[in-house]
Tab-separated table of C-alpha atoms in Angstrom:
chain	number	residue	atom	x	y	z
J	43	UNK	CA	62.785	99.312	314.401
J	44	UNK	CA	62.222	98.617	310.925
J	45	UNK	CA	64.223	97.853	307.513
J	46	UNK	CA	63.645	99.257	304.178
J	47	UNK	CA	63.594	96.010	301.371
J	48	UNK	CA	62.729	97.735	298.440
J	49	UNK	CA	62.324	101.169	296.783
J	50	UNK	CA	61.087	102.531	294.055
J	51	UNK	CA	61.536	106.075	292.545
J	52	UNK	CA	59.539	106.898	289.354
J	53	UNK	CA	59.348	110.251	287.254
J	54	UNK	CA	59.804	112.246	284.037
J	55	UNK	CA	63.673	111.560	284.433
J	56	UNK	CA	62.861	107.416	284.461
J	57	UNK	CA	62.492	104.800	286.762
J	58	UNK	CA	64.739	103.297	289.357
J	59	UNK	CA	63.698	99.643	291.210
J	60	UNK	CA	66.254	99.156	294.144
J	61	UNK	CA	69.004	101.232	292.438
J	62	UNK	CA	68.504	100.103	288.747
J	63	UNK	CA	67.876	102.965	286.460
J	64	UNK	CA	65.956	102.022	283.292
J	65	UNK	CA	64.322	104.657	280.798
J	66	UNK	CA	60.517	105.203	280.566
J	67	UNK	CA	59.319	103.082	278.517
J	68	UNK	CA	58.460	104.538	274.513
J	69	UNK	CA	54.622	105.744	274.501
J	70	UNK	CA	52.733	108.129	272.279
J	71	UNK	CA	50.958	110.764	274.105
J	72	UNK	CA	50.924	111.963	277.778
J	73	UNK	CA	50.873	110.906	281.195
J	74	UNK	CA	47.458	108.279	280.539
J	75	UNK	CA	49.824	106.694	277.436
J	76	UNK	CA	52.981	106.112	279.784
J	77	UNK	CA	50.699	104.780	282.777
J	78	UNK	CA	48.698	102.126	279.803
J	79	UNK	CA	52.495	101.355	278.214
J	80	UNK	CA	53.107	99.950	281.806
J	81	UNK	CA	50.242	98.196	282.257
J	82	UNK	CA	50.821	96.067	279.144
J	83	UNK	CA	54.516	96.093	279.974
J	84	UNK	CA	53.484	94.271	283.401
J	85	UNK	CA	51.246	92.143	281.339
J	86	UNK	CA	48.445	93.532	284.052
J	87	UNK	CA	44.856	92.004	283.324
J	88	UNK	CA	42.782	93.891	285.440
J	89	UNK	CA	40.131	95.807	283.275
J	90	UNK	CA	39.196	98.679	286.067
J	91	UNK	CA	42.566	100.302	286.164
J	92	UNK	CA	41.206	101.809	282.774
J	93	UNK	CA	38.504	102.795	284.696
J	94	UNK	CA	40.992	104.815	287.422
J	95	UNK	CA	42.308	108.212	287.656
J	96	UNK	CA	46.467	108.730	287.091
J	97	UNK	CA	46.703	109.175	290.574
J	98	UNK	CA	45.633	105.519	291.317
J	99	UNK	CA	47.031	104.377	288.158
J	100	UNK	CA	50.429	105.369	289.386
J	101	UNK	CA	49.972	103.674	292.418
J	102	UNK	CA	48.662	100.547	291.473
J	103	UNK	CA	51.235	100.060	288.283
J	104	UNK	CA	54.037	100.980	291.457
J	105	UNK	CA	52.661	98.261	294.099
J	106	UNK	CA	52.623	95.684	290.800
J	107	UNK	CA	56.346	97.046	290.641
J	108	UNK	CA	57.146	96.301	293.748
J	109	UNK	CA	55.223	92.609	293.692
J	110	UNK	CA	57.504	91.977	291.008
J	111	UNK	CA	60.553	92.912	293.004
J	112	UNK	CA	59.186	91.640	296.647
J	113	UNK	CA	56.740	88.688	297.274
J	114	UNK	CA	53.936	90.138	298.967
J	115	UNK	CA	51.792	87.690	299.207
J	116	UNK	CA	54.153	86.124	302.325
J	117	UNK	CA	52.097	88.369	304.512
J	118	UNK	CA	48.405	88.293	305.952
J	119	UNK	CA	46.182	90.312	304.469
J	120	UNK	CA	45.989	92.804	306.886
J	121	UNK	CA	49.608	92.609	307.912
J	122	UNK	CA	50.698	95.034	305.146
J	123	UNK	CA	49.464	99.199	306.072
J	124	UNK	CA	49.431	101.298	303.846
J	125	UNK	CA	51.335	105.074	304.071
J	126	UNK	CA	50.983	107.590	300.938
J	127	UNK	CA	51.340	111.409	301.067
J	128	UNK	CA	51.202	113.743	297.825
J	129	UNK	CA	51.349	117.592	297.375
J	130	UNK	CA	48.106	118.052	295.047
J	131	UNK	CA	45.503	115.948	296.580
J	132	UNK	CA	43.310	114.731	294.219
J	133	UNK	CA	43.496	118.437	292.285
J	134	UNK	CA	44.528	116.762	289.447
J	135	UNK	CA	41.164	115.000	288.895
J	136	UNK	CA	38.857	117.955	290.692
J	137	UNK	CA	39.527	120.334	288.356
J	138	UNK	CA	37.889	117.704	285.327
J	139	UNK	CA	35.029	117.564	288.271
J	140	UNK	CA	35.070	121.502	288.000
J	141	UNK	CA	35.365	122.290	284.321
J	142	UNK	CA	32.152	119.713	283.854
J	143	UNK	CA	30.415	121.989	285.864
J	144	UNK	CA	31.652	124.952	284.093
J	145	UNK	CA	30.590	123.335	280.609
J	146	UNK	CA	27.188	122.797	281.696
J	147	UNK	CA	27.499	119.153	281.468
J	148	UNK	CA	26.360	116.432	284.223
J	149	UNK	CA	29.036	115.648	286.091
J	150	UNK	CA	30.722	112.528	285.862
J	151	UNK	CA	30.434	109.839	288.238
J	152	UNK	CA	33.262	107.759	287.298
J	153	UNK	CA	35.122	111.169	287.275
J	154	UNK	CA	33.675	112.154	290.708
J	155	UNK	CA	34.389	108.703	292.299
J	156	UNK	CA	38.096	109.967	292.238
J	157	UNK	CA	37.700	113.240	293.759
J	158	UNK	CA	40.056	112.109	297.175
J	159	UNK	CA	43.190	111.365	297.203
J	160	UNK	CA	43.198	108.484	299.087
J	161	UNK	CA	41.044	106.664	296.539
J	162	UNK	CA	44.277	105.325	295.563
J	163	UNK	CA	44.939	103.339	298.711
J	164	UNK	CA	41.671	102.078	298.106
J	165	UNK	CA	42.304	100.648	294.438
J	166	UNK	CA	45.435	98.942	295.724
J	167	UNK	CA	43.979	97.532	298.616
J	168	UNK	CA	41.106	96.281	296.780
J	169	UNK	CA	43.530	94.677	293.752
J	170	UNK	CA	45.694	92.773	296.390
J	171	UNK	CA	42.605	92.076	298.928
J	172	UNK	CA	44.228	93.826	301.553
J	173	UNK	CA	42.495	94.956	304.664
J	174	UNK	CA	45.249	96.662	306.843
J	175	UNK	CA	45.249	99.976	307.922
J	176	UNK	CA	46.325	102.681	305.955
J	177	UNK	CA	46.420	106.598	305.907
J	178	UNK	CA	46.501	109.368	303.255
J	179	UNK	CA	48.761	112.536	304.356
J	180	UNK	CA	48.522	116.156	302.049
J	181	UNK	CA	52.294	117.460	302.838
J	182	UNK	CA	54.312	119.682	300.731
J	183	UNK	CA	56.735	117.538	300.356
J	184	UNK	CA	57.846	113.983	301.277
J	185	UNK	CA	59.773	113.879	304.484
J	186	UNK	CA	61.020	110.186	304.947
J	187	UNK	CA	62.244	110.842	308.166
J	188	UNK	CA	58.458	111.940	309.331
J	189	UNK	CA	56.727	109.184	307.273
J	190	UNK	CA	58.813	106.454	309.000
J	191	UNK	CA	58.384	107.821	312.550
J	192	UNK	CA	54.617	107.160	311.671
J	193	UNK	CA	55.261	103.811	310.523
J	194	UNK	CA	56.933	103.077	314.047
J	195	UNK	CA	53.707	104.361	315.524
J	196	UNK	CA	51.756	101.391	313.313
J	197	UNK	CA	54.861	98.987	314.677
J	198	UNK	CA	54.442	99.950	317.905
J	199	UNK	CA	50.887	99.136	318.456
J	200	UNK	CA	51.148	95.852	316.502
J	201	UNK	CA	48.780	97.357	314.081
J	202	UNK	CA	51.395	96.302	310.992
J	203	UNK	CA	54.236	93.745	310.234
J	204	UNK	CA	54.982	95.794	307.359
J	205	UNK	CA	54.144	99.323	305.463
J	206	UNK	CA	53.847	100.381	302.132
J	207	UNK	CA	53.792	103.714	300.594
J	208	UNK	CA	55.792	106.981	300.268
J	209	UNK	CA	55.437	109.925	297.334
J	210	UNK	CA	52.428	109.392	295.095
J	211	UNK	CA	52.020	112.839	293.247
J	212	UNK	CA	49.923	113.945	289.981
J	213	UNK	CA	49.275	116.939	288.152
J	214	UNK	CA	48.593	117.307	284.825
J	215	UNK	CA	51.201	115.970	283.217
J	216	UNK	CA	53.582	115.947	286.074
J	217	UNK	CA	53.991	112.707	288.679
J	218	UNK	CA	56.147	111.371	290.818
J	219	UNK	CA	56.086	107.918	292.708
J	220	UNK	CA	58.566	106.970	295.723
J	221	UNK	CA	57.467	104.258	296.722
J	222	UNK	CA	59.265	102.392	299.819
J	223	UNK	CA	58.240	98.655	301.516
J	224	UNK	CA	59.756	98.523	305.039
J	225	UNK	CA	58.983	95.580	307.629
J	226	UNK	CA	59.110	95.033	311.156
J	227	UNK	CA	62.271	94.199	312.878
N	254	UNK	CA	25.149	105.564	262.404
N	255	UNK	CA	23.109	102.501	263.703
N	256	UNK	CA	22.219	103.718	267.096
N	257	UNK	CA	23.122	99.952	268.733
N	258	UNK	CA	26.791	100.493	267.534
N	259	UNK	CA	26.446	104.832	268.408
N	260	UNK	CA	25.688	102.781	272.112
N	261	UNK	CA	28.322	100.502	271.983
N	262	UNK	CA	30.835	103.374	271.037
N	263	UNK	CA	29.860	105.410	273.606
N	264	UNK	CA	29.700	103.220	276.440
N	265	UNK	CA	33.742	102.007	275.242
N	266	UNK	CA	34.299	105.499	275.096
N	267	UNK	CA	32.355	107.047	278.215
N	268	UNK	CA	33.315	103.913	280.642
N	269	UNK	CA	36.597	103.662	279.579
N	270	UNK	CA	36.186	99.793	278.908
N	271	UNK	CA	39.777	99.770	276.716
N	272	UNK	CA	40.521	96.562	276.308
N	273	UNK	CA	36.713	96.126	274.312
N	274	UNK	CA	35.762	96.590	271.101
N	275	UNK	CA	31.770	97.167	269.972
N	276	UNK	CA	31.971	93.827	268.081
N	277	UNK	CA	32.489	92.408	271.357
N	278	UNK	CA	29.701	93.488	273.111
N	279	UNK	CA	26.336	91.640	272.001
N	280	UNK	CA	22.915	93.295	271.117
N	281	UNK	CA	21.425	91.207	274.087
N	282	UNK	CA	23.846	90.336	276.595
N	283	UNK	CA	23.711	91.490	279.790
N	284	UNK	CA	25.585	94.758	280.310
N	285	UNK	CA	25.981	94.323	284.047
N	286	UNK	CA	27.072	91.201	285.934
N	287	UNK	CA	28.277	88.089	284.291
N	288	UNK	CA	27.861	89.880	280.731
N	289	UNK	CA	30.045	93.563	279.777
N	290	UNK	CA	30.777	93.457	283.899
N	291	UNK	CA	29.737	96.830	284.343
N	292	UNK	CA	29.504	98.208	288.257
N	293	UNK	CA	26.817	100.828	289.918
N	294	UNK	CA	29.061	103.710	288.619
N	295	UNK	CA	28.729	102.818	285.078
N	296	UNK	CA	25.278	102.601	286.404
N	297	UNK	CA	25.345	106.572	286.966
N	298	UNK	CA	27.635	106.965	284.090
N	299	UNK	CA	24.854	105.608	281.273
N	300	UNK	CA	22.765	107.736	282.922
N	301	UNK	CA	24.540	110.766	282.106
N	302	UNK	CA	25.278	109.488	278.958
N	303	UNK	CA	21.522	109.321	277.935
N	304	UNK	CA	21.116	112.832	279.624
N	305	UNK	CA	24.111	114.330	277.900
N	306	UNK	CA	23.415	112.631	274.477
N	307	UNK	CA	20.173	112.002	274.071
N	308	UNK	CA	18.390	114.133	276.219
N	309	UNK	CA	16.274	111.636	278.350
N	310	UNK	CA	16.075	111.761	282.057
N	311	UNK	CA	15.816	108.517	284.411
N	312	UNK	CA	14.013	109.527	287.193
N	313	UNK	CA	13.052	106.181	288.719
N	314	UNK	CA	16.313	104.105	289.117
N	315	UNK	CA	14.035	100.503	289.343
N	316	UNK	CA	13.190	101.642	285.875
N	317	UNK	CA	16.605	101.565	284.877
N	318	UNK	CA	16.985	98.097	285.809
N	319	UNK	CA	15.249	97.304	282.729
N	320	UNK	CA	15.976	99.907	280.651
N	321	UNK	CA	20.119	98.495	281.201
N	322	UNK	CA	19.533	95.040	280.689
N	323	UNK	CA	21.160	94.990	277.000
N	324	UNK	CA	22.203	97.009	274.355
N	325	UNK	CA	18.445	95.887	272.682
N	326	UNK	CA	16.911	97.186	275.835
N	327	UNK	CA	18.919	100.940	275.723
N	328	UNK	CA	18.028	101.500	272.288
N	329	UNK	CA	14.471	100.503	272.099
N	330	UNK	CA	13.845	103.212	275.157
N	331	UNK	CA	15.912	105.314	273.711
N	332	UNK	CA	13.923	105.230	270.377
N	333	UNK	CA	10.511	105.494	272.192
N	334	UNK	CA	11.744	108.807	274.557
N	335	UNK	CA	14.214	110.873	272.746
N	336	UNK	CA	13.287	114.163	272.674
């Protein structure tokens, strides 16, 4: 058994932490000028996440979320797994990879670094200095119902005391972030 | 444009360091390490960034050890093997 403690849904329509709506916050620009108005917002000092793609941006600024909400740091540091799933992959980002290419140009390795979608688990793991397990599923849509019968699995097998993860979706312009923390009963 | 501030300019803009400005970055500090704090893939990145821009090729990566030491260090090679 487990219980949810906190949940976060984020999108073009606004946030919500745990039930409270709020709007986006105001930003000039696109997707990259909403993701860097949060990061200031959360008074984040952590240079690299300029350095990341809006997939892991979205995922990082949504674990710092739910730190906010939730102390994390109660639990070992491989106690907490890690569970994401997204529709696009890391398309998003491949198709910069691809139109380098297409230019002519050398590609870019910062660029290419980001070219899997579960790069993102690894930016949030390596932020918090968390070592627990943690798995990257391509679905077409979130099922909660599927994504917390895998969670059991981790449960079961003592491999967890608590998971992290959900929706974490980019394209272009478009994203999406559930984001859910459930623990161990 | 001097080409030590061009450098500085492009490695803000190329390795998305946002939260610099080229004043901050000294002629001869160390770019990697305990200096700018750049990582191996700004390593590859300045690479491409001297392929892309100024048309010089690294083939031996010791070499570039050297060559990335500082901003002084970048231009002075880049000076001597532009093409």
């Amino acid at each position: 058994m487990s219980q949810q403690v906190c949940h976060i849904k984020w999108n073009a329509d606004g946030l919500i932490v745990d039930g409270q709506q709020a709007d986006l916050l105001p930003h000039e620009g696109g997707l990259k000028e909403l993701l860097a108005a949060y990061y200031k917002s959360l008074g984040l000092n952590y240079p690299k996440f300029h350095k990341m793609d809006n997939l892991s941006k979205l995922g990082v600024l949504g674990v710092a979320m739910l730190s906010a909400q939730y102390d994390l740091s109660a639990y070992a540091d491989d106690a907490i797994a890690m569970h994401f799933q997204n529709a696009s992959a890391s398309l998003d980002t491949d198709w910069v990879h691809q139109q380098n290419i297409n230019e002519g140009k050398a590609a870019s390795p910062a660029n290419f670094v980001y070219t899997l979608p579960n790069i993102v688990l690894g930016e949030i793991a390596i932020r918090n200095k968390w070592y627990g397990e943690n798995l990257f599923v391509v679905a077409d849509s979130f099922d909660l119902e599927r994504w917390m019968k895998t969670n059991q699995v981790l449960f079961d097998q003592n491999k967890a005391e608590a998971v992290l993860g959900g929706w974490v979706e980019v394209l272009e312009e478009k994203f999406e972030l559930e984001l859910y923390f459930v623990v161990k009963q | 444009m001097d080409l030590k501030l061009e450098l500085k300019e492009k490695l803000i803009d190329q390795l998305n360091l946002e939260e610099v400005k080229p004043e901050d970055i000294k002629d001869d500090e160390p770019l990697f390490g305990e200096g700018l704090g750049l990582d191996s893939i700004d390593a590859l990145e300045i690479i491409v960034i001297l392929d892309n821009n100024y048309n010089i090729k690294i083939g031996n990566p010791e070499e570039a050890r050297d060559i990335f030491h500082s901003i002084n260090t970048l231009a002075t090679y880049i000076e001597a093997n532009q093409k």
